[in-house]
Tab-separated table of C-alpha atoms and ligand atoms in Angstrom:
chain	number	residue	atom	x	y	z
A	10	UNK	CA	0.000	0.000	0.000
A	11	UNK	CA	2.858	2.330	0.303
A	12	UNK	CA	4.241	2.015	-2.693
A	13	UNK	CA	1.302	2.267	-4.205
A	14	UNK	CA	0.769	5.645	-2.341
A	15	UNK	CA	4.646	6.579	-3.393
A	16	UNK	CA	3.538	5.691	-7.019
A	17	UNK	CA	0.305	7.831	-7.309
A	18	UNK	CA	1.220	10.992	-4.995
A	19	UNK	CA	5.116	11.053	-5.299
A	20	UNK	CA	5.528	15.008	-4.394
A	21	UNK	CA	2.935	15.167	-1.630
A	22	UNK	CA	4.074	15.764	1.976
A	23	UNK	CA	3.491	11.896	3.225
A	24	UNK	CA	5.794	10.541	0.479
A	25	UNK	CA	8.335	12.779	0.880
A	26	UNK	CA	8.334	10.825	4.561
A	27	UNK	CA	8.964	7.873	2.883
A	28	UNK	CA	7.576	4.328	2.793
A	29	UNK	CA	7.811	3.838	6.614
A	30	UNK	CA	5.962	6.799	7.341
A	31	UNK	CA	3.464	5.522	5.039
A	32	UNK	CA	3.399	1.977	5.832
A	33	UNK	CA	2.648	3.525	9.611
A	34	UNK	CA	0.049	5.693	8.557
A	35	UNK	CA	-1.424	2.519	6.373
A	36	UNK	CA	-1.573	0.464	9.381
A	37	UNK	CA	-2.606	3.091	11.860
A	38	UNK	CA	-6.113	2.968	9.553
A	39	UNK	CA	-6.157	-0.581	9.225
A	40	UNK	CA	-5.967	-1.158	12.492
A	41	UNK	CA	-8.241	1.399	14.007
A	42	UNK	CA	-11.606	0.281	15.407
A	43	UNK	CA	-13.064	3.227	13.053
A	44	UNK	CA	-11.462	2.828	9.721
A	45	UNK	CA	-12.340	1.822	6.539
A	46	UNK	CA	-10.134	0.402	4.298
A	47	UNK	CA	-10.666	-1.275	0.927
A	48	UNK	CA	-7.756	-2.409	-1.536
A	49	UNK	CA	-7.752	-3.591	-4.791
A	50	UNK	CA	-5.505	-6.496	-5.540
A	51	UNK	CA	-3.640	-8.065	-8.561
A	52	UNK	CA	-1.456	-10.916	-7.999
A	53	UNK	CA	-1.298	-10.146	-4.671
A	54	UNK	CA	-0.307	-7.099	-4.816
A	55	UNK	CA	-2.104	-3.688	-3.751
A	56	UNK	CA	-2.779	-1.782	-7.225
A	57	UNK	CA	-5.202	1.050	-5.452
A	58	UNK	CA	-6.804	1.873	-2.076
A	59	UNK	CA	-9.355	4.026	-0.214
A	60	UNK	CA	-8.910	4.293	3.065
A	61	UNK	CA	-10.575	7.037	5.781
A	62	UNK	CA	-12.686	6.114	8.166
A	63	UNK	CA	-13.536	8.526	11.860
A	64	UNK	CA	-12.245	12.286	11.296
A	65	UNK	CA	-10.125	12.516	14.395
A	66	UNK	CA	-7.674	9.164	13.255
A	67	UNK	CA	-5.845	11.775	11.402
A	68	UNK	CA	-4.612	13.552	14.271
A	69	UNK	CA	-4.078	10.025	16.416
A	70	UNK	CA	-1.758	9.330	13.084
A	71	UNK	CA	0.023	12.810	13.477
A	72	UNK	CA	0.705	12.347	17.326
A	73	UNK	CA	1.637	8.431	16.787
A	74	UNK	CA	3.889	9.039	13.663
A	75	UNK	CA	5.230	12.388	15.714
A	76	UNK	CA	6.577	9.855	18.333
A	77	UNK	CA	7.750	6.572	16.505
A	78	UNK	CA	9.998	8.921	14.068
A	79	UNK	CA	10.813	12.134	15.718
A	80	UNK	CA	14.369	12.144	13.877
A	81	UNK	CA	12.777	11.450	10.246
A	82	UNK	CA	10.084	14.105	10.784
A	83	UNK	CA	12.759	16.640	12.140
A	84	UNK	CA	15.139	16.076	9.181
A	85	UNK	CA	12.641	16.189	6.555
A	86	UNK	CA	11.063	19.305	7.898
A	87	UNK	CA	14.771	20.804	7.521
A	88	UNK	CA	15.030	19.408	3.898
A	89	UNK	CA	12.309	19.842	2.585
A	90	UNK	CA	9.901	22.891	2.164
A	91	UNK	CA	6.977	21.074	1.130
A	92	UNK	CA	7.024	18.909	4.334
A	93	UNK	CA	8.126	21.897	6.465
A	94	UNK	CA	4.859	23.936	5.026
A	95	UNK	CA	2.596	20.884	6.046
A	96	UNK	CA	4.031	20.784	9.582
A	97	UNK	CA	4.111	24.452	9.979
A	98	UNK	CA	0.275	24.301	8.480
A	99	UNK	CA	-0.151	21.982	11.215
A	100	UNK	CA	1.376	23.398	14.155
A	101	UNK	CA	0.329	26.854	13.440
A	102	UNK	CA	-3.590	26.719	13.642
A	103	UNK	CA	-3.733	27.005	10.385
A	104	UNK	CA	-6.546	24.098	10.615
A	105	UNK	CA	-8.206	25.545	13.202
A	106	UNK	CA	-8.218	28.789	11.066
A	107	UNK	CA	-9.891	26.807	7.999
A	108	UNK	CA	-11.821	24.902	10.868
A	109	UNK	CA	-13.528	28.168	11.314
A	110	UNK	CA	-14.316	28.730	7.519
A	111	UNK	CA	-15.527	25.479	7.150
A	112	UNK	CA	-18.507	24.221	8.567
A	113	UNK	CA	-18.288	21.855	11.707
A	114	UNK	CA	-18.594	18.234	10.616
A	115	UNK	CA	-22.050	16.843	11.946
A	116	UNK	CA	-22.057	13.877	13.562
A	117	UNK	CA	-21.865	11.054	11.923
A	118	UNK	CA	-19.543	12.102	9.158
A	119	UNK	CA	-16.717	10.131	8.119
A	120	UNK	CA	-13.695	11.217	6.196
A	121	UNK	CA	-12.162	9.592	3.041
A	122	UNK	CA	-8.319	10.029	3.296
A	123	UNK	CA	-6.806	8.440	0.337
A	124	UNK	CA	-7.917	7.503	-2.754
A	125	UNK	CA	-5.352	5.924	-5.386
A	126	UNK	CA	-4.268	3.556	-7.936
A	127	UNK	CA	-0.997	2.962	-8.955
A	128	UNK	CA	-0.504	5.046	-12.468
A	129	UNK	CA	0.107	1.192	-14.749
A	130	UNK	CA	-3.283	0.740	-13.622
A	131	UNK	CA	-5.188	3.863	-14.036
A	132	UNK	CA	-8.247	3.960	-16.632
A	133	UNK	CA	-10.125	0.640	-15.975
A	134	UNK	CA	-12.601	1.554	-13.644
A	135	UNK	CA	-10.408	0.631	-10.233
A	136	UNK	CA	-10.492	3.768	-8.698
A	137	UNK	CA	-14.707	3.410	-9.300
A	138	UNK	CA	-15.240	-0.201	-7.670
A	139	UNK	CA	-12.951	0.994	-4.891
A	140	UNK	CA	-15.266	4.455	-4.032
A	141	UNK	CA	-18.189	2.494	-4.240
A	142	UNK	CA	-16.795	-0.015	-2.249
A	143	UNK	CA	-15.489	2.584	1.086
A	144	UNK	CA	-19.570	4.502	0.447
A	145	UNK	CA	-20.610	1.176	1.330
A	146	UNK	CA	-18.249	0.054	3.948
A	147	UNK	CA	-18.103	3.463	5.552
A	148	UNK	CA	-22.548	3.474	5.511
A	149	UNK	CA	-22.446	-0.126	7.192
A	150	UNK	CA	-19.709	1.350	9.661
A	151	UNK	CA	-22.520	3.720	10.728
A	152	UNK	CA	-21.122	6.797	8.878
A	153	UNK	CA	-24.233	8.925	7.083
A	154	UNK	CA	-21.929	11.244	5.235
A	155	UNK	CA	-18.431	11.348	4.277
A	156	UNK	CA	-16.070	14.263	3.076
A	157	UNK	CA	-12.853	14.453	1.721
A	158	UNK	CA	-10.019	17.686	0.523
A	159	UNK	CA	-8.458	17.188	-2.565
A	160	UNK	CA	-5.951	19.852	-4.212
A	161	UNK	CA	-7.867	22.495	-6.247
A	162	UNK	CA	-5.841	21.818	-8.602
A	163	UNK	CA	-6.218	17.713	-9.183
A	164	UNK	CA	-8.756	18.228	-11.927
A	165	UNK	CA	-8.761	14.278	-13.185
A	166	UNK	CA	-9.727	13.563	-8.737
A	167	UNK	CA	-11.987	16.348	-8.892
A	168	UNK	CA	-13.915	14.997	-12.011
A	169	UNK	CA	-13.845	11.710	-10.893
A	170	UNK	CA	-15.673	13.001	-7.670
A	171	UNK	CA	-18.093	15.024	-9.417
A	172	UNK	CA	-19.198	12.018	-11.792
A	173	UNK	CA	-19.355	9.897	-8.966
A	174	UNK	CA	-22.073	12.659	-7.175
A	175	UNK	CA	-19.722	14.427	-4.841
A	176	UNK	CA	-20.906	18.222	-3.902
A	177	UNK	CA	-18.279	20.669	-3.567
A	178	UNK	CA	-17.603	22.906	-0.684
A	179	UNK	CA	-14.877	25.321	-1.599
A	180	UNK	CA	-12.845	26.211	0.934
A	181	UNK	CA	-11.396	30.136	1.159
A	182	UNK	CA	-8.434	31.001	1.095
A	183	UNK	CA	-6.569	27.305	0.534
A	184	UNK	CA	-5.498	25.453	-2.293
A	185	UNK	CA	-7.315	22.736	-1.637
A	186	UNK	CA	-11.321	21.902	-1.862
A	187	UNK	CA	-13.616	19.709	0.264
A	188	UNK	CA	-16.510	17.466	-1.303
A	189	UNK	CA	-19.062	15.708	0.769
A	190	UNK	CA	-21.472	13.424	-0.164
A	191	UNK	CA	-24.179	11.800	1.974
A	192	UNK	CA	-24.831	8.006	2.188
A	193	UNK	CA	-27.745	5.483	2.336
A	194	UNK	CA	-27.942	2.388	4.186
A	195	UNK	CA	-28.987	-0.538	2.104
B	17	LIG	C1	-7.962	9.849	-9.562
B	17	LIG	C2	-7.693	8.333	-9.644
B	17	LIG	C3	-7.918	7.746	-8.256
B	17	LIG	C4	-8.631	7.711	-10.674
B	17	LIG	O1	-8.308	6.312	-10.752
B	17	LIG	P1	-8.775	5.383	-11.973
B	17	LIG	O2	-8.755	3.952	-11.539
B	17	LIG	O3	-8.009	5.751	-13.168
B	17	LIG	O4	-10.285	5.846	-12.094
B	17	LIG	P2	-11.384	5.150	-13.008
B	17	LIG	O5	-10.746	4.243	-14.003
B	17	LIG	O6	-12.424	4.571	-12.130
B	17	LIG	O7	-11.963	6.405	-13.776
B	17	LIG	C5	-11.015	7.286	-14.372
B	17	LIG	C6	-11.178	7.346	-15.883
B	17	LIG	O8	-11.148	6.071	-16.505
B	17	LIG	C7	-12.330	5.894	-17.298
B	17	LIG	N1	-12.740	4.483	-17.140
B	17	LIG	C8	-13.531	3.982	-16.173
B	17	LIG	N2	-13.687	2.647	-16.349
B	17	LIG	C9	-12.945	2.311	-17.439
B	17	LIG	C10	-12.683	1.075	-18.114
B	17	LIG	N3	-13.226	-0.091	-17.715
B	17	LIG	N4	-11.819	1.107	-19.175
B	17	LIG	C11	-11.268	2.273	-19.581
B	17	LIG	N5	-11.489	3.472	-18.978
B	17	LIG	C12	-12.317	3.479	-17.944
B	17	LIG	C13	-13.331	6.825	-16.707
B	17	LIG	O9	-14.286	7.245	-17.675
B	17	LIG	C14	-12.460	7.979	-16.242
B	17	LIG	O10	-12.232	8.911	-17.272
B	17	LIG	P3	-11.740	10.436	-16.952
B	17	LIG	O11	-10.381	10.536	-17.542
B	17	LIG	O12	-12.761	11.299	-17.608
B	17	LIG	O13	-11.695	10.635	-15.449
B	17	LIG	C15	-6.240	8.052	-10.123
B	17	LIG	O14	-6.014	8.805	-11.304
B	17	LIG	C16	-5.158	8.353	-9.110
B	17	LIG	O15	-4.790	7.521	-8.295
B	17	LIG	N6	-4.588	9.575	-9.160
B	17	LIG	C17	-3.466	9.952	-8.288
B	17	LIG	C18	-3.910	10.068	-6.841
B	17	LIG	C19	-5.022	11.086	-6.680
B	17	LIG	O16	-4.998	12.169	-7.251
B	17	LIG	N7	-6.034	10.702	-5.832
B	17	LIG	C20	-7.183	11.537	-5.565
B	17	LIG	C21	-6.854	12.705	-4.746
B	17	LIG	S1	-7.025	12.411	-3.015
């Protein structure tokens, strides 16, 4: 699952932690009483993912990952700018601030962090079986809605969302955009 994370988002701020980092954060979700995880598998290997699950695993990731590799986090933040902005972004309220722009989750609301396949596999409908898959594991998980942020700039995600029903929040003032999209119970 990490490398197929490496191969599909190789410049975002978790890859540039490397596959540890990611292989923690992969497990962290897997392993968590409310995650959701669904991969899709060729030869037994992971091609794609989606995994999310309860909003606040995110920051139980961030304070875990913050203490099992305190050197690697400190080093990378000193090499490179991209991780050092999504610390900084981090540390410096700068959620909070777009906390406050954004309207409060409701209850009940689940989040989708990653979506991805690996590129040699994009274009045969993976990345479609594997949303519908998480809106149905995520509904029988109790979830009624989910949301997920995606870089304003991702136009092939952002299509992919739309045709797939997602609404679009926009959020000021950031690069990146929210979608949400409410599910049904079978
Ligand atoms: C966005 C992403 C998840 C889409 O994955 P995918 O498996 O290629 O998605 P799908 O195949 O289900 O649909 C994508 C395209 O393939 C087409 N398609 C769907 N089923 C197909 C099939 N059986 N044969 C050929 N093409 C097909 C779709 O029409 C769609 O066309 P588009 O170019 O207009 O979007 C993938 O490109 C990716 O991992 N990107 C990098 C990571 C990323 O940006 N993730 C989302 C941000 S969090």
């Amino acid at each position: 699952m990490a490398d197929c994370h490496l191969d599909a988002f190789p410049d975002r701020p978790m890859s540039l932690m490397g596959p540890d980092w990611l292989e923690f954060l992969y497990r962290h979700y897997m392993q968590a009483e409310r995650g959701v995880s669904i991969v899709a598998v060729q030869d037994s290997q992971p091609v794609g993912l989606a995994v999310g699950g309860h909003p606040d695993l995110l920051a139980g990731f961030r304070r875990a990952a913050t203490r099992r590799f305190p050197v690697k986090l400190a080093m990378a933040t000193v090499r490179s700018s991209v991780v050092r902005r999504s610390v900084l972004a981090s540390m410096t309220g700068h959620f909070r601030k777009q906390a406050s722009v954004l309207p409060p989750d409701e209850p009940g609301t689940g989040s989708l962090l990653s979506i991805c396949v690996r590129s040699d596999f994009e274009g045969q409908g993976i990345a479609s079986r594997l949303l519908d898959a998480f809106q149905t594991a995520s509904a029988e998980a109790g979830f009624s809605s989910l949301r997920l942020s995606v870089l304003g700039e991702n136009t092939r995600a952002r299509r992919f969302y739309e045709r797939h029903g997602w609404e679009l929040r926009p959020i000021n003032g950031s690069l990146s955009v929210r979608y949400v999209c409410k599910l049904e119970r079978s």
